[in-house]
């Protein structure tokens, strides 16, 4: 049977496992929307295409599968750029389907034309640097090949975004419905075996070390290796720190967790690394600017290093490793754990991590290096309150980062998604909405007031669809990070950081959103009764002193 390309695309998404698609329609993409009408896909109307692309990213994160967004040609597509770039930086399998002017008017100045012909916007060029694969599909004779390649990039072990643009007339063309038989959807094959010598070399380095340290990155979570990480750490007495994205790779409330490592962290893991560790196992962590203390040259010399990552580009990017292995972290850690058990690899001396942290804290206090003074106590208390209220299974999308990194200990069943990628403001709310479409777990979006202003209308998206969502808004009437930098490095010459906020209680009321304000620790009592965190949309506004700066330097 012959069916329109627009319907093939919808079936393609269904077969990729996509259940929700986020976007905004326009004339140039209406055939695909029409295909969505009676499909199994749930379409969610966003307020802005950037948010739709962040939603697709949030959906991809929480499901571990493909996230999808859909827009019209021209401005619909160009509005996607930041979200697609963010997915690119975070290796997220996000597909964007966009419309395009019909091919017979290419080059003639069609409305919203972005074919690149006749001086029009060149959408293909625009997305070239931020996608794994992108195509303006002008004919159908190679459609199967395009979709097959797209599926390959989306379903691979190191995925990234795909943008496919379809001229209006191509969407309406008829093709044989069996065309999707040519697409390989089942690419997630069995777990690759880790060659024995790599495990032998790993064990030799581990055996030779007195005080190994594991630095766990997001690769451990993506590789579904938390249980193995925990088992190895516990069995051999190896403390674990994590990158920001790796928070939760090991239960941060467990005895061998040193918390996360990095410029904006409390500094315990840094001290352990500097003072104790003789072997560092960097497992699925990029060792980027933040984690590496701006590539501090004194951090790793003299220590042995094992680095395992499924992304070849991460290996030995900024340091030399004694063992560098490209592998899925799940496969590696399962093989390593089995070998440790089989060979009865002896444990290291037990490490009293709690005592180490207490001593490090005293040291930090004496050096005057505490990041947060008492003006942040209510913020700290809020995160501890969250831990108690939701001991397991909380999902947090976080644009603020410094608070959660220091105050919130992620458990293994929690999901913590910091806004890494390209660190765009205005991400947490739409990304959480993307997750809300598919999870029933309690969901939180943490965001500053500057970021909130970039995506606030998406609260109405959550309201429209009845998605339960808790937005925690840090109100300091300023772009706090910018203000901090202007304080630290520009002699308090504050420019374009402060602003007035609306009355958020009134704003929330007009949106049909429940609002509470937290000014101090006392306001936390009764919070559990006054807010239903599992239903509806809640705006939890936390007041933060405009002149209170977290005491770390990003050296910019
Ligand atoms: C899209 C975008 N524009 C600009 C920046 C630069 N930037 C980083 S943090 C920040 C201020 C954030 O202010 P706010 O959201 O209020 O958080 P606060 O630091 O006050 O907690 C800015 C402007 C960015 N990260 N993303
Ligand atoms: Mg702010």
XYZ file of C-alpha atoms and ligand atoms in Angstrom:
583
model
C 0.000 0.000 0.000
C 1.103 3.563 -0.738
C 1.081 6.022 2.181
C 2.256 9.638 2.471
C 5.797 10.332 3.665
C 4.308 12.263 6.591
C 2.708 9.057 7.847
C 5.907 7.098 7.288
C 7.662 9.603 9.536
C 5.140 9.073 12.298
C 5.539 5.299 12.023
C 9.305 5.785 12.004
C 9.061 7.637 15.321
C 6.789 4.948 16.740
C 9.259 2.257 15.788
C 12.064 4.240 17.400
C 10.094 3.844 20.610
C 9.006 7.481 20.824
C 5.802 7.968 22.816
C 5.662 11.788 23.152
C 6.623 14.503 20.715
C 7.035 18.176 21.596
C 6.594 21.087 19.249
C 4.613 23.853 17.637
C 2.818 23.436 14.317
C 3.036 25.690 11.274
C 1.675 25.351 7.754
C 4.828 23.740 6.419
C 4.644 20.771 8.806
C 0.892 20.199 8.978
C 0.982 16.941 6.983
C 3.106 15.345 9.720
C 0.849 16.778 12.418
C -2.066 15.256 10.529
C -0.236 11.944 10.682
C 0.116 12.353 14.443
C -3.640 12.823 14.779
C -4.459 9.156 14.912
C -1.107 7.738 15.921
C -0.012 6.258 19.235
C 2.173 9.313 19.847
C 1.146 11.946 22.321
C 1.911 15.391 20.964
C 2.618 18.200 23.410
C 2.218 21.796 22.339
C 5.073 23.876 23.754
C 5.142 27.662 24.020
C 8.477 28.017 22.228
C 10.415 25.651 19.995
C 13.556 26.027 22.128
C 11.568 24.640 25.019
C 10.256 21.842 22.786
C 13.825 20.793 22.029
C 14.719 20.893 25.735
C 11.606 18.805 26.422
C 12.756 16.215 23.900
C 16.120 16.154 25.701
C 14.435 15.695 29.078
C 12.345 12.874 27.654
C 15.457 11.211 26.201
C 17.216 11.450 29.549
C 14.486 9.963 31.659
C 13.588 7.176 29.232
C 17.096 6.407 28.013
C 15.468 6.332 24.579
C 14.865 8.694 21.691
C 13.274 12.111 22.334
C 11.478 13.912 19.536
C 10.442 17.424 18.636
C 8.648 18.895 15.654
C 8.494 22.376 14.171
C 7.617 24.286 11.095
C 10.180 25.672 8.627
C 12.162 28.888 9.084
C 11.683 30.339 12.573
C 10.305 27.079 13.950
C 13.514 25.352 12.968
C 15.880 28.189 13.911
C 14.293 28.359 17.366
C 15.471 24.788 17.907
C 19.152 25.618 17.688
C 19.966 25.929 21.404
C 18.114 22.760 22.381
C 19.698 20.764 19.584
C 23.130 22.137 20.478
C 22.485 21.160 24.071
C 21.545 17.616 23.004
C 24.677 17.492 20.875
C 26.915 18.464 23.775
C 25.173 15.972 26.046
C 25.114 13.133 23.473
C 21.344 12.857 23.663
C 19.386 10.910 21.048
C 16.999 13.677 20.022
C 15.323 13.826 16.643
C 13.823 17.017 15.263
C 11.464 16.880 12.306
C 10.973 20.218 10.619
C 8.928 21.386 7.672
C 10.261 23.245 4.665
C 8.853 25.210 1.754
C 7.856 23.046 -1.232
C 10.752 22.303 -3.571
C 9.215 23.934 -6.664
C 9.529 27.361 -5.019
C 13.086 26.864 -3.754
C 15.138 29.941 -4.515
C 12.121 32.106 -5.260
C 11.751 33.642 -1.831
C 8.978 31.511 -0.372
C 7.502 32.346 3.010
C 9.824 30.989 5.743
C 11.897 29.204 3.125
C 15.140 27.942 4.619
C 16.431 25.820 1.747
C 19.571 27.907 1.323
C 18.599 28.622 -2.297
C 18.290 32.141 -3.666
C 19.807 33.718 -0.583
C 17.316 32.148 1.816
C 18.361 30.929 5.257
C 20.414 27.763 4.896
C 18.971 25.456 7.500
C 21.248 22.583 6.558
C 24.317 24.744 7.147
C 22.805 26.050 10.364
C 22.518 22.612 11.915
C 25.743 21.204 10.502
C 27.846 21.828 13.585
C 25.314 20.702 16.191
C 23.919 17.428 14.870
C 25.240 13.930 14.363
C 23.185 13.763 11.188
C 20.959 16.212 9.368
C 19.280 16.234 5.998
C 16.965 18.282 3.878
C 15.130 15.415 2.205
C 14.254 16.604 -1.291
C 13.365 13.240 -2.848
C 11.890 9.985 -1.683
C 14.049 7.531 -3.650
C 16.653 7.566 -0.872
C 14.231 8.077 2.043
C 14.837 4.576 3.427
C 18.557 5.237 3.481
C 18.086 8.573 5.276
C 15.836 7.027 7.919
C 18.192 4.099 8.344
C 21.137 6.422 8.918
C 19.088 8.570 11.297
C 18.123 5.486 13.318
C 21.777 4.467 13.417
C 22.865 7.742 14.985
C 19.954 7.822 17.418
C 20.303 4.246 18.603
C 24.087 4.034 18.757
C 26.062 3.785 21.982
C 27.280 7.361 21.558
C 24.169 9.003 20.180
C 23.476 12.591 19.268
C 20.792 14.727 17.689
C 19.385 14.251 14.211
C 17.498 16.929 12.281
C 15.412 15.933 9.269
C 13.681 18.585 7.211
C 10.952 17.734 4.735
C 9.641 20.101 2.078
C 5.875 20.333 2.132
C 5.418 18.486 -1.170
C 7.774 15.684 -0.106
C 5.731 15.137 3.057
C 2.686 14.562 0.852
C 4.359 12.249 -1.635
C 3.243 8.629 -1.553
C 5.705 5.830 -0.888
C 5.341 2.132 -0.251
C 4.476 1.521 3.383
C 7.031 -1.300 3.564
C 9.791 1.298 3.255
C 10.487 1.042 6.994
C 11.404 -2.623 6.575
C 14.717 -1.288 5.292
C 15.454 0.461 8.583
C 17.405 -1.396 11.269
C 15.713 -0.489 14.548
C 17.183 -3.257 16.676
C 20.691 -1.849 16.985
C 21.106 -2.133 20.698
C 22.857 -5.444 20.538
C 24.048 -7.607 23.387
C 26.696 -6.411 25.779
C 30.126 -6.302 24.106
C 32.727 -8.516 25.749
C 35.682 -6.741 27.346
C 38.921 -8.369 26.195
C 40.522 -10.246 29.094
C 43.861 -8.405 28.997
C 42.157 -5.114 29.838
C 40.634 -6.624 32.949
C 44.019 -8.157 33.854
C 45.727 -4.790 33.463
C 43.023 -3.091 35.515
C 43.459 -5.633 38.280
C 47.235 -5.258 38.214
C 46.904 -1.499 38.728
C 44.288 -1.978 41.448
C 46.391 -4.592 43.255
C 49.464 -2.359 43.156
C 47.633 0.645 44.587
C 47.343 1.432 48.275
C 44.564 3.984 48.051
C 42.587 3.874 44.830
C 39.843 6.388 44.145
C 36.983 5.990 41.690
C 35.790 9.046 39.795
C 32.403 8.005 38.408
C 30.815 9.892 35.549
C 27.504 9.746 33.783
C 28.817 6.800 31.752
C 28.292 4.613 34.832
C 24.647 5.626 35.017
C 24.075 5.319 31.277
C 25.798 1.925 31.355
C 23.430 0.858 34.127
C 26.435 -0.027 36.258
C 25.491 1.484 39.616
C 25.132 -1.875 41.331
C 28.570 -3.029 40.147
C 30.151 0.264 41.121
C 28.713 -0.030 44.592
C 29.775 -3.667 44.902
C 33.367 -3.016 43.797
C 33.719 0.052 45.980
C 32.366 -1.782 49.009
C 34.273 -5.001 48.493
C 37.650 -3.356 47.913
C 37.136 -0.306 50.173
C 37.528 2.165 47.349
C 35.945 5.582 47.970
C 33.927 7.053 45.123
C 33.601 10.610 43.940
C 31.675 11.679 40.887
C 31.473 14.312 38.235
C 28.444 16.541 38.446
C 26.580 14.453 35.879
C 27.692 11.300 37.667
C 25.981 12.250 40.939
C 23.997 9.193 41.944
C 26.304 6.727 40.178
C 26.957 5.661 43.742
C 24.466 6.426 46.511
C 25.841 9.712 47.851
C 24.415 8.865 51.262
C 26.473 5.678 51.457
C 29.612 5.194 53.531
C 32.190 5.315 50.738
C 30.862 8.380 48.941
C 33.071 11.458 48.954
C 30.472 13.592 47.185
C 31.215 15.148 43.854
C 34.468 16.550 42.576
C 34.843 19.940 40.985
C 35.343 23.677 41.246
C 31.935 24.306 42.794
C 31.945 21.301 45.129
C 32.635 21.195 48.858
C 36.250 20.135 48.260
C 36.329 16.813 50.135
C 36.973 14.677 47.079
C 39.633 17.115 45.916
C 41.464 16.730 49.200
C 41.228 12.952 49.059
C 42.542 12.997 45.516
C 45.427 15.278 46.421
C 46.362 13.809 49.776
C 45.573 10.099 49.560
C 44.865 8.626 46.156
C 47.612 6.811 44.270
C 45.332 5.335 41.600
C 42.422 7.188 40.028
C 39.854 5.205 38.069
C 38.080 7.675 35.801
C 34.977 5.822 34.708
C 32.747 7.457 32.121
C 33.663 10.976 33.225
C 34.833 13.611 30.755
C 37.191 15.408 33.166
C 36.111 18.741 31.783
C 36.707 22.249 33.113
C 34.572 21.938 36.208
C 35.598 18.446 37.333
C 39.289 18.968 36.599
C 39.542 22.270 38.522
C 40.167 24.080 35.261
C 42.572 21.368 34.134
C 44.765 21.809 37.189
C 48.139 20.375 36.182
C 48.936 19.346 39.745
C 45.900 17.166 40.158
C 47.004 13.893 38.591
C 50.801 13.712 38.217
C 52.373 10.935 40.253
C 49.159 8.952 40.312
C 48.299 5.949 38.211
C 45.251 6.389 36.031
C 42.726 3.990 34.561
C 40.298 5.628 32.185
C 37.313 3.864 30.653
C 34.804 5.628 28.434
C 32.530 4.531 25.635
C 33.358 7.735 23.772
C 36.764 7.572 22.125
C 37.035 11.362 22.125
C 37.047 11.452 25.909
C 40.004 9.120 26.263
C 43.243 10.819 27.291
C 41.743 14.153 26.276
C 43.595 16.158 28.905
C 45.912 13.696 30.669
C 47.784 10.476 29.982
C 46.315 7.285 31.373
C 48.203 4.121 32.297
C 45.244 2.185 30.929
C 42.785 3.788 28.513
C 39.922 1.688 27.273
C 36.989 2.486 25.039
C 34.148 0.431 26.452
C 30.634 0.579 27.765
C 30.896 1.124 31.513
C 28.248 -1.474 32.233
C 30.190 -4.128 30.327
C 33.498 -3.081 31.903
C 32.316 -2.945 35.491
C 30.408 -6.220 35.229
C 33.514 -7.933 33.878
C 35.705 -6.281 36.506
C 33.414 -7.238 39.356
C 33.299 -10.851 38.189
C 37.097 -10.996 37.998
C 37.478 -9.415 41.445
C 35.201 -12.079 42.890
C 36.751 -14.986 40.979
C 40.308 -14.029 41.767
C 39.633 -12.990 45.361
C 41.298 -9.631 44.851
C 42.168 -8.423 48.336
C 40.482 -5.373 49.812
C 42.362 -2.188 50.655
C 42.615 -0.780 54.149
C 39.147 0.407 55.202
C 38.627 4.136 54.713
C 36.600 6.149 57.195
C 35.165 8.577 54.681
C 32.966 10.354 57.225
C 35.992 11.088 59.406
C 37.969 12.224 56.377
C 35.153 14.599 55.373
C 34.921 15.981 58.914
C 38.663 16.632 58.989
C 38.568 18.156 55.515
C 35.704 20.405 56.592
C 37.717 21.643 59.566
C 40.597 22.301 57.218
C 38.339 24.144 54.771
C 36.864 26.248 57.564
C 40.287 27.163 58.854
C 41.412 28.181 55.387
C 38.234 30.268 55.014
C 37.294 28.276 51.933
C 33.710 27.362 52.833
C 31.569 27.985 49.755
C 28.376 28.961 51.553
C 27.925 31.234 54.558
C 24.948 31.210 56.942
C 22.821 33.208 54.510
C 22.381 29.970 52.558
C 21.332 27.865 55.560
C 17.666 27.776 54.558
C 18.648 26.616 51.061
C 20.805 23.844 52.529
C 17.950 22.914 54.857
C 15.531 22.753 51.942
C 17.667 20.163 50.129
C 18.046 18.092 53.294
C 14.296 18.334 53.738
C 13.872 17.030 50.182
C 16.127 14.053 50.986
C 13.958 13.194 53.956
C 10.645 13.687 52.187
C 11.705 11.791 49.086
C 14.317 9.277 50.240
C 14.349 7.546 46.872
C 13.145 7.981 43.341
C 13.130 11.764 43.048
C 13.835 13.201 39.598
C 15.615 16.557 39.551
C 16.444 18.739 36.562
C 18.825 21.365 37.822
C 19.910 24.646 36.251
C 21.384 26.066 39.453
C 23.959 23.320 40.015
C 25.971 24.752 42.936
C 23.233 24.259 45.504
C 22.422 20.666 44.579
C 26.072 19.798 44.133
C 26.771 20.779 47.714
C 23.502 20.285 49.543
C 21.771 17.368 47.844
C 22.971 13.790 48.119
C 21.628 11.794 45.214
C 20.604 8.225 45.924
C 20.905 5.421 43.410
C 17.182 5.425 42.694
C 17.079 9.206 42.264
C 17.723 10.778 38.914
C 19.754 13.976 38.843
C 20.082 15.853 35.572
C 22.257 18.937 35.894
C 22.161 21.402 33.045
C 25.541 20.537 31.623
C 25.624 20.338 27.836
C 25.995 23.935 26.769
C 24.642 25.192 30.127
C 21.873 27.244 28.619
C 19.633 29.144 30.981
C 15.928 28.335 30.820
C 16.439 24.592 30.513
C 15.236 22.950 33.714
C 11.498 23.637 33.413
C 11.024 22.448 29.831
C 13.398 19.502 30.322
C 11.378 18.419 33.359
C 8.166 18.761 31.358
C 9.674 16.390 28.810
C 10.191 13.903 31.615
C 6.752 14.594 33.104
C 5.214 13.232 29.955
C 6.434 9.769 30.872
C 7.393 9.441 34.541
C 5.251 9.176 37.628
C 8.183 9.819 39.964
C 8.167 13.105 41.909
C 9.645 15.691 39.603
C 11.560 18.863 40.434
C 12.981 21.643 38.265
C 15.499 23.866 40.069
C 16.021 27.240 38.459
C 17.235 30.786 39.151
C 15.025 33.796 38.497
C 17.121 34.786 35.461
C 16.616 31.351 33.952
C 12.964 31.317 34.949
C 12.296 34.414 32.877
C 13.558 32.577 29.801
C 11.033 29.759 30.017
C 8.348 30.762 32.516
C 5.482 30.406 30.052
C 6.190 26.697 29.827
C 4.592 26.432 33.264
C 1.356 26.782 31.320
C 2.360 23.806 29.193
C 2.543 21.721 32.353
C -0.787 23.148 33.487
C -2.417 22.496 30.112
C -1.442 18.847 30.124
C -1.948 18.245 33.840
C 1.702 17.247 34.279
C 2.683 17.127 37.963
C 5.718 19.409 38.320
C 7.498 21.142 41.182
C 9.468 24.211 40.189
C 11.914 25.500 42.779
C 12.710 29.101 41.963
C 15.665 30.867 43.592
C 14.687 34.504 43.802
C 17.641 36.833 44.311
C 16.546 39.558 41.881
C 19.741 39.130 39.962
C 21.789 36.972 37.644
C 23.653 35.781 40.694
C 26.568 34.115 38.940
C 27.226 37.212 36.845
C 26.926 39.434 39.913
C 29.380 37.181 41.771
C 31.899 37.459 38.943
C 31.482 41.230 38.759
C 32.008 41.318 42.527
C 35.084 39.074 42.460
C 36.789 40.219 39.294
C 35.343 43.607 38.292
C 35.395 45.628 41.532
C 31.634 45.536 42.091
C 31.011 47.368 38.829
C 27.604 45.681 38.504
C 26.142 46.001 35.060
C 23.087 44.222 33.653
C 22.814 41.623 36.336
C 20.128 42.996 38.693
C 16.455 43.216 37.803
C 13.015 43.478 39.331
C 10.897 40.393 39.569
C 7.150 40.140 39.274
C 5.213 39.100 42.332
C 5.541 35.359 41.864
C 2.540 34.593 44.071
C 0.303 36.606 41.776
C 1.980 35.185 38.706
C 1.399 31.660 39.966
C -2.193 32.422 40.800
C -2.867 33.714 37.307
C -1.326 30.512 35.869
C -3.402 28.284 38.139
C -0.206 27.178 39.872
C 0.148 26.605 43.613
C 2.740 28.918 45.187
C 4.694 28.885 48.436
C 7.513 31.136 49.556
C 10.436 30.074 51.724
C 12.416 32.801 53.407
C 13.988 30.904 56.283
C 14.292 27.458 57.835
C 11.069 27.870 59.830
C 9.127 28.081 56.582
C 10.006 24.448 55.930
C 7.820 23.210 58.735
C 4.383 22.522 57.410
C 5.628 22.459 53.804
C 4.791 18.790 53.419
C 1.193 19.548 54.406
C 0.767 22.735 52.396
C 2.059 21.399 49.069
C 0.959 18.281 47.233
C 4.235 17.454 45.509
C 2.728 14.607 43.517
C -0.065 16.499 41.797
C -0.494 19.745 39.951
C 2.105 22.375 39.300
C 3.793 23.939 42.323
C 6.030 26.980 42.370
C 8.286 26.918 45.417
C 9.962 30.291 45.643
C 13.071 30.434 47.806
C 14.366 33.891 48.626
C 18.137 34.310 48.409
C 20.097 37.388 49.460
C 21.271 39.321 46.413
C 24.634 40.072 48.039
C 25.320 36.519 49.210
C 27.842 34.941 46.866
C 28.901 31.306 46.861
C 32.599 31.504 47.635
C 34.260 29.849 44.681
C 35.999 31.352 41.722
C 35.405 30.309 38.164
C 38.493 32.362 37.286
C 36.722 34.352 34.613
C 21.172 31.261 27.403
C 22.220 31.752 28.350
N 22.534 33.066 28.387
C 23.471 33.518 29.254
C 24.125 32.648 30.093
C 25.201 33.153 31.039
N 24.793 32.993 32.438
C 25.233 31.992 33.201
S 24.618 32.016 34.731
C 23.764 33.423 34.419
C 22.936 34.059 35.485
C 21.889 33.160 36.017
O 20.985 33.874 36.783
P 19.851 33.131 37.552
O 19.146 32.188 36.658
O 19.015 34.147 38.226
O 20.627 32.240 38.605
P 21.459 32.738 39.886
O 22.898 32.732 39.454
O 20.981 34.077 40.283
O 21.167 31.693 40.922
C 23.954 33.848 33.112
C 23.327 35.056 32.505
C 23.770 31.279 30.008
N 24.325 30.347 30.758
N 22.815 30.866 29.144
Mg 19.053 34.847 40.163
